[in-house]
């Protein structure tokens, strides 16, 4: 896959880029040398080529600094590419007023082409063109020797960028942010992250669990004891009845009371049935409810609710050829009918309202029925109390006459009743779920089982959260260690691969003095074969090594990329320029070189004798007023004189 | 959705499983009419509708206890729906002659296809009326050990509130 630069265009930008259009043609030469004096926009062009290619947002300050002068409000830059022979125009629309830079992509295709907002390159190319990689092929030549400088880490950085190892580093950052997120989420529940804090939470959980078990046991034993006591009391009450019945003088009265009691119980059950049946009919509960139901029913009739015509009627009408009045229905009429139908209820809505309306209309109740039944029930309950009081009175009289057995039985019943009352209180304290009772009885999780269960759940939640967070954090650290080790190992393997490829090129370049890359650390460490570490490589050799390295590196990219370089040989003397000019051009499929006139001697001269089809010479001359003149051809290139020259 | 009990209603009515007023631990005669969970809900709900006051949904149990009405309430669904519409008209202070608003409320609250004849919002509102009704019930009477005492006490709430 192949990417070529076919030109660029700039408007209203600083440094002579008021209106520049450089066209390298649909089939650009392998080598393009563009001679531009300082101040005619080399740096800005390089900067904007990188920005359009890598798609990184430009800061507002940077955008405003690109402004040609105060008279312009907008600017424009376009880089033209061929991606696998398909033309793409990557544009940046710059607004100097708000400092915005909006990317656009123009793609000429038979279908689906046109101008779209964004940087719409093929997905794999878009992923590849990260800023770190873009800097390697839209390259500042003055920085070439940094690749060999041991104090810099350009070489390793370049390998990381190309092979996406920085993506692995972003995994590490993502793990950190996930751990941080988990810990912040957990902090709302517990701050414990370490072993000691987790032990404390575990102890607290164990405490609540053992309290819960104790309360549960208490509840069971209290309930069981209550059942025993109530059974015992019932037995003693039966004994009292039997004892009373043994008295011939009382027997008739007791039997009459028993008979009456049975009658009252039966009546109470029957009346309860009747009252509950009446209660289940809202209209019978109270006259107010009956009146409300009837009023609402009457109101619906009065208001003529619901409408008798349904939404469906109009929907069906809209499908007819003619209206019910016989007039033909056209498109406009149908549209009006359908939209107007929304004001009406659907048939099922009308049905349910009608059902309710009918029920309300027919709602009848005898509000006195429930009152009468309840009054009768109340009378039976009063009678039940009176029978009990009569029994108590008879028993008291018999005790007063000296019946010690009966007295003892009644005392035992009273004692059991006191104990039952106390135990019932204990059971309520243990089991009540009612918040108002819990507050009134001043209950806590240590004395009330429902509260204890809530506390146990909360403590369990805190413990689980802390344990999970700690486990999550430890697993995150393990993952980071694996990612780091993978990244380091991958870098070592890739460094060696690029080193061998670089050395192959160097073997062809330096035929007499065999210089090779001994190791790629942060930068390139050189050695002379058989002599060990190479310390004093010439500037020309350094540049050649740097470009050999870059070529080897970029050759591994999934796309063959153009090499665009600013001032490739500016730091060299004439002899070294000749050396570099002879060496590096063959490294790249397309090279666009911005040079100043001082680089002509030695460096540019190396291209003069190359086939003219392979080399394009452009000369940019300032015309004044911020615009430039662009001349093509070797003659203009050679004859240009500027103050740098 | 249908109906959800206010929290603590089961406790107030002494429900142990489906049996109400089962606070006493010794087995008693079970000749009294079976008081349903729905009866407890209905008694609370009627008091809430009467005062046209909504309770907080957060004070309902976590899940519904019934979908639609039990057999004992057959034929009452439309009347209960009517009481809900009436309570909403009073709560929202809709004018008695405001035809559009009354129709809108009915459309909002009723649903022919629902087992309760109420929409989801209608079910939800009825549950919230039960919450406020339960508050009123707890203030008016203490917990009862048997159905007879409850029926007498509950009826007294209706008669006394009118007298007051």
CSV table of N, CA and C in Angstrom, one decimal, chain A residues 473-564:
chain,number,residue,atom,x,y,z
A,473,UNK,N,-7.5,-4.4,42.4
A,473,UNK,CA,-6.2,-3.6,42.4
A,473,UNK,C,-5.0,-4.6,42.1
A,474,UNK,N,-5.0,-5.7,42.9
A,474,UNK,CA,-3.9,-6.6,42.7
A,474,UNK,C,-3.8,-7.2,41.3
A,475,UNK,N,-5.0,-7.5,40.8
A,475,UNK,CA,-5.1,-8.1,39.4
A,475,UNK,C,-4.6,-7.1,38.4
A,476,UNK,N,-5.0,-5.8,38.7
A,476,UNK,CA,-4.6,-4.7,37.8
A,476,UNK,C,-3.1,-4.5,37.8
A,477,UNK,N,-2.5,-4.6,38.9
A,477,UNK,CA,-1.0,-4.5,39.0
A,477,UNK,C,-0.4,-5.7,38.2
A,478,UNK,N,-0.9,-6.9,38.3
A,478,UNK,CA,-0.4,-8.0,37.6
A,478,UNK,C,-0.5,-7.8,36.1
A,479,UNK,N,-1.7,-7.3,35.7
A,479,UNK,CA,-1.9,-7.0,34.3
A,479,UNK,C,-0.9,-6.0,33.8
A,480,UNK,N,-0.7,-4.9,34.6
A,480,UNK,CA,0.3,-3.9,34.2
A,480,UNK,C,1.7,-4.5,34.0
A,481,UNK,N,2.1,-5.4,35.0
A,481,UNK,CA,3.4,-6.0,34.9
A,481,UNK,C,3.5,-6.8,33.6
A,482,UNK,N,2.5,-7.5,33.3
A,482,UNK,CA,2.5,-8.4,32.1
A,482,UNK,C,2.6,-7.5,30.8
A,483,UNK,N,1.8,-6.4,30.8
A,483,UNK,CA,1.9,-5.4,29.7
A,483,UNK,C,3.3,-4.8,29.5
A,484,UNK,N,3.9,-4.4,30.7
A,484,UNK,CA,5.2,-3.8,30.7
A,484,UNK,C,6.2,-4.8,30.1
A,485,UNK,N,6.1,-6.0,30.6
A,485,UNK,CA,7.1,-7.1,30.2
A,485,UNK,C,6.9,-7.3,28.7
A,486,UNK,N,5.7,-7.4,28.3
A,486,UNK,CA,5.4,-7.6,26.8
A,486,UNK,C,6.0,-6.5,26.0
A,487,UNK,N,5.7,-5.3,26.5
A,487,UNK,CA,6.2,-4.1,25.8
A,487,UNK,C,7.7,-4.1,25.6
A,488,UNK,N,8.4,-4.4,26.8
A,488,UNK,CA,9.8,-4.4,26.8
A,488,UNK,C,10.4,-5.5,25.8
A,489,UNK,N,9.8,-6.7,25.9
A,489,UNK,CA,10.3,-7.8,25.1
A,489,UNK,C,10.0,-7.5,23.6
A,490,UNK,N,8.8,-6.9,23.3
A,490,UNK,CA,8.5,-6.6,22.0
A,490,UNK,C,9.5,-5.6,21.4
A,491,UNK,N,9.8,-4.6,22.3
A,491,UNK,CA,10.7,-3.5,21.9
A,491,UNK,C,12.1,-4.1,21.6
A,492,UNK,N,12.6,-5.0,22.4
A,492,UNK,CA,13.9,-5.6,22.2
A,492,UNK,C,13.9,-6.3,20.9
A,493,UNK,N,12.8,-7.1,20.6
A,493,UNK,CA,12.8,-7.9,19.4
A,493,UNK,C,12.8,-7.0,18.2
A,494,UNK,N,12.0,-5.9,18.3
A,494,UNK,CA,11.8,-5.0,17.1
A,494,UNK,C,13.1,-4.2,16.9
A,495,UNK,N,13.7,-3.8,18.0
A,495,UNK,CA,14.9,-3.0,17.9
A,495,UNK,C,16.0,-3.8,17.1
A,496,UNK,N,16.0,-5.1,17.4
A,496,UNK,CA,17.0,-5.9,16.8
A,496,UNK,C,16.7,-6.1,15.3
A,497,UNK,N,15.4,-6.2,15.0
A,497,UNK,CA,15.0,-6.4,13.6
A,497,UNK,C,15.3,-5.1,12.8
A,498,UNK,N,15.1,-4.0,13.4
A,498,UNK,CA,15.4,-2.7,12.7
A,498,UNK,C,16.9,-2.5,12.6
A,499,UNK,N,17.6,-2.9,13.7
A,499,UNK,CA,19.1,-2.8,13.7
A,499,UNK,C,19.7,-3.6,12.5
A,500,UNK,N,19.2,-4.8,12.3
A,500,UNK,CA,19.8,-5.7,11.3
A,500,UNK,C,19.5,-5.1,9.9
A,501,UNK,N,18.2,-4.6,9.7
A,501,UNK,CA,17.9,-4.0,8.5
A,501,UNK,C,18.7,-2.7,8.2
A,502,UNK,N,18.9,-1.9,9.3
A,502,UNK,CA,19.7,-0.7,9.1
A,502,UNK,C,21.1,-1.0,8.7
A,503,UNK,N,21.7,-2.1,9.4
A,503,UNK,CA,23.1,-2.5,9.1
A,503,UNK,C,23.3,-3.0,7.7
A,504,UNK,N,22.2,-3.6,7.1
A,504,UNK,CA,22.3,-4.1,5.7
A,504,UNK,C,22.5,-2.9,4.8
A,505,UNK,N,21.8,-1.8,5.1
A,505,UNK,CA,21.9,-0.6,4.3
A,505,UNK,C,23.3,0.1,4.5
A,506,UNK,N,23.7,0.1,5.8
A,506,UNK,CA,25.0,0.8,6.0
A,506,UNK,C,26.1,0.0,5.4
A,507,UNK,N,26.0,-1.3,5.3
A,507,UNK,CA,27.1,-2.1,4.6
A,507,UNK,C,27.2,-1.7,3.2
A,508,UNK,N,26.1,-1.3,2.5
A,508,UNK,CA,26.1,-0.9,1.1
A,508,UNK,C,26.7,0.5,1.0
A,509,UNK,N,26.4,1.4,2.1
A,509,UNK,CA,26.7,2.8,2.0
A,509,UNK,C,28.2,3.0,2.3
A,510,UNK,N,28.6,2.4,3.4
A,510,UNK,CA,30.0,2.6,3.8
A,510,UNK,C,30.9,1.4,3.4
A,511,UNK,N,31.3,1.4,2.2
A,511,UNK,CA,32.0,0.3,1.6
A,511,UNK,C,33.4,0.2,2.2
A,512,UNK,N,34.0,1.3,2.5
A,512,UNK,CA,35.4,1.3,3.0
A,512,UNK,C,35.5,1.2,4.5
A,513,UNK,N,34.8,2.1,5.2
A,513,UNK,CA,34.8,2.0,6.7
A,513,UNK,C,33.5,1.3,7.1
A,514,UNK,N,33.6,0.2,7.6
A,514,UNK,CA,32.4,-0.6,8.0
A,514,UNK,C,31.8,-0.1,9.3
A,515,UNK,N,30.8,0.8,9.2
A,515,UNK,CA,30.2,1.3,10.4
A,515,UNK,C,28.8,0.6,10.6
A,516,UNK,N,28.5,0.1,11.8
A,516,UNK,CA,27.2,-0.5,12.0
A,516,UNK,C,26.6,-0.1,13.3
A,517,UNK,N,25.3,-0.3,13.4
A,517,UNK,CA,24.6,0.0,14.6
A,517,UNK,C,24.8,-1.2,15.6
A,518,UNK,N,25.5,-1.0,16.7
A,518,UNK,CA,25.7,-2.0,17.7
A,518,UNK,C,24.5,-2.4,18.5
A,519,UNK,N,23.8,-1.3,18.8
A,519,UNK,CA,22.6,-1.5,19.7
A,519,UNK,C,21.7,-0.3,19.5
A,520,UNK,N,20.4,-0.6,19.5
A,520,UNK,CA,19.4,0.5,19.6
A,520,UNK,C,18.9,0.6,21.0
A,521,UNK,N,19.4,1.5,21.7
A,521,UNK,CA,18.9,1.8,23.1
A,521,UNK,C,17.8,2.8,23.0
A,522,UNK,N,18.0,3.9,23.7
A,522,UNK,CA,17.1,5.1,23.5
A,522,UNK,C,17.5,5.6,22.1
A,523,UNK,N,18.8,5.6,21.8
A,523,UNK,CA,19.2,6.1,20.5
A,523,UNK,C,20.0,5.0,19.8
A,524,UNK,N,20.8,5.4,18.8
A,524,UNK,CA,21.6,4.4,18.1
A,524,UNK,C,23.0,4.4,18.6
A,525,UNK,N,23.5,3.2,19.0
A,525,UNK,CA,24.9,3.2,19.4
A,525,UNK,C,25.7,2.5,18.2
A,526,UNK,N,26.7,3.2,17.8
A,526,UNK,CA,27.5,2.8,16.6
A,526,UNK,C,28.7,2.0,17.0
A,527,UNK,N,29.2,1.3,16.1
A,527,UNK,CA,30.5,0.6,16.2
A,527,UNK,C,31.1,0.4,14.9
A,528,UNK,N,32.4,0.4,14.9
A,528,UNK,CA,33.2,0.1,13.7
A,528,UNK,C,33.5,-1.4,13.7
A,529,UNK,N,33.2,-2.1,12.7
A,529,UNK,CA,33.4,-3.6,12.7
A,529,UNK,C,34.8,-3.9,13.2
A,530,UNK,N,35.0,-4.7,14.1
A,530,UNK,CA,36.3,-5.2,14.6
A,530,UNK,C,37.0,-4.2,15.6
A,531,UNK,N,36.5,-3.0,15.7
A,531,UNK,CA,37.2,-2.0,16.5
A,531,UNK,C,36.3,-1.6,17.7
A,532,UNK,N,35.2,-2.1,17.9
A,532,UNK,CA,34.4,-1.7,19.0
A,532,UNK,C,33.6,-0.4,18.8
A,533,UNK,N,33.3,0.2,19.9
A,533,UNK,CA,32.4,1.4,19.9
A,533,UNK,C,33.0,2.5,19.0
A,534,UNK,N,32.1,3.0,18.2
A,534,UNK,CA,32.5,4.1,17.3
A,534,UNK,C,32.1,5.4,17.9
A,535,UNK,N,33.0,6.2,18.2
A,535,UNK,CA,32.7,7.5,18.8
A,535,UNK,C,32.6,8.6,17.9
A,536,UNK,N,33.5,8.7,16.9
A,536,UNK,CA,33.6,10.0,16.2
A,536,UNK,C,33.1,9.9,14.7
A,537,UNK,N,31.9,9.5,14.5
A,537,UNK,CA,31.3,9.5,13.2
A,537,UNK,C,31.2,10.9,12.7
A,538,UNK,N,31.4,11.1,11.4
A,538,UNK,CA,31.3,12.4,10.8
A,538,UNK,C,29.8,12.8,10.8
A,539,UNK,N,29.6,14.1,10.6
A,539,UNK,CA,28.2,14.6,10.5
A,539,UNK,C,27.5,14.0,9.4
A,540,UNK,N,28.2,13.8,8.3
A,540,UNK,CA,27.6,13.2,7.1
A,540,UNK,C,27.3,11.7,7.4
A,541,UNK,N,28.2,11.0,8.0
A,541,UNK,CA,27.9,9.6,8.4
A,541,UNK,C,26.7,9.5,9.3
A,542,UNK,N,26.7,10.5,10.3
A,542,UNK,CA,25.5,10.4,11.2
A,542,UNK,C,24.2,10.6,10.5
A,543,UNK,N,24.2,11.6,9.6
A,543,UNK,CA,22.9,11.8,8.8
A,543,UNK,C,22.5,10.6,8.0
A,544,UNK,N,23.6,10.0,7.3
A,544,UNK,CA,23.3,8.8,6.5
A,544,UNK,C,22.8,7.7,7.4
A,545,UNK,N,23.4,7.5,8.6
A,545,UNK,CA,22.9,6.4,9.5
A,545,UNK,C,21.5,6.7,9.9
A,546,UNK,N,21.2,8.0,10.3
A,546,UNK,CA,19.9,8.3,10.7
A,546,UNK,C,18.9,8.0,9.7
A,547,UNK,N,19.2,8.4,8.4
A,547,UNK,CA,18.2,8.2,7.3
A,547,UNK,C,18.1,6.7,7.0
A,548,UNK,N,19.2,6.0,7.1
A,548,UNK,CA,19.1,4.5,6.9
A,548,UNK,C,18.2,3.9,8.0
A,549,UNK,N,18.4,4.4,9.2
A,549,UNK,CA,17.5,3.9,10.3
A,549,UNK,C,16.0,4.2,10.0
A,550,UNK,N,15.8,5.4,9.6
A,550,UNK,CA,14.4,5.9,9.4
A,550,UNK,C,13.8,5.1,8.2
A,551,UNK,N,14.6,4.8,7.2
A,551,UNK,CA,14.1,4.1,6.0
A,551,UNK,C,13.7,2.6,6.5
A,552,UNK,N,14.6,2.0,7.2
A,552,UNK,CA,14.4,0.7,7.7
A,552,UNK,C,13.1,0.6,8.5
A,553,UNK,N,13.0,1.6,9.3
A,553,UNK,CA,11.8,1.7,10.2
A,553,UNK,C,10.5,1.8,9.4
A,554,UNK,N,10.5,2.8,8.5
A,554,UNK,CA,9.3,3.2,7.8
A,554,UNK,C,9.0,2.1,6.8
A,555,UNK,N,10.0,1.3,6.4
A,555,UNK,CA,9.7,0.2,5.5
A,555,UNK,C,8.8,-0.9,6.1
A,556,UNK,N,8.8,-0.9,7.5
A,556,UNK,CA,8.0,-1.9,8.2
A,556,UNK,C,6.5,-1.4,8.3
A,557,UNK,N,6.3,-0.1,7.9
A,557,UNK,CA,4.9,0.4,8.1
A,557,UNK,C,4.0,-0.3,7.1
A,558,UNK,N,2.7,-0.4,7.4
A,558,UNK,CA,1.8,-1.1,6.4
A,558,UNK,C,1.6,-0.3,5.2
A,559,UNK,N,2.0,1.0,5.2
A,559,UNK,CA,1.9,1.9,4.0
A,559,UNK,C,3.3,2.4,3.7
A,560,UNK,N,3.7,2.4,2.4
A,560,UNK,CA,4.9,3.1,2.0
A,560,UNK,C,4.6,4.6,2.0
A,561,UNK,N,5.3,5.3,2.8
A,561,UNK,CA,5.0,6.7,3.1
A,561,UNK,C,6.0,7.7,2.4
A,562,UNK,N,5.6,8.9,2.0
A,562,UNK,CA,6.5,9.8,1.4
A,562,UNK,C,7.4,10.4,2.5
A,563,UNK,N,8.6,10.8,2.1
A,563,UNK,CA,9.5,11.3,3.1
A,563,UNK,C,9.6,12.8,2.8
A,564,UNK,N,9.1,13.6,3.7
A,564,UNK,CA,9.1,15.1,3.5
A,564,UNK,C,10.0,15.7,4.6
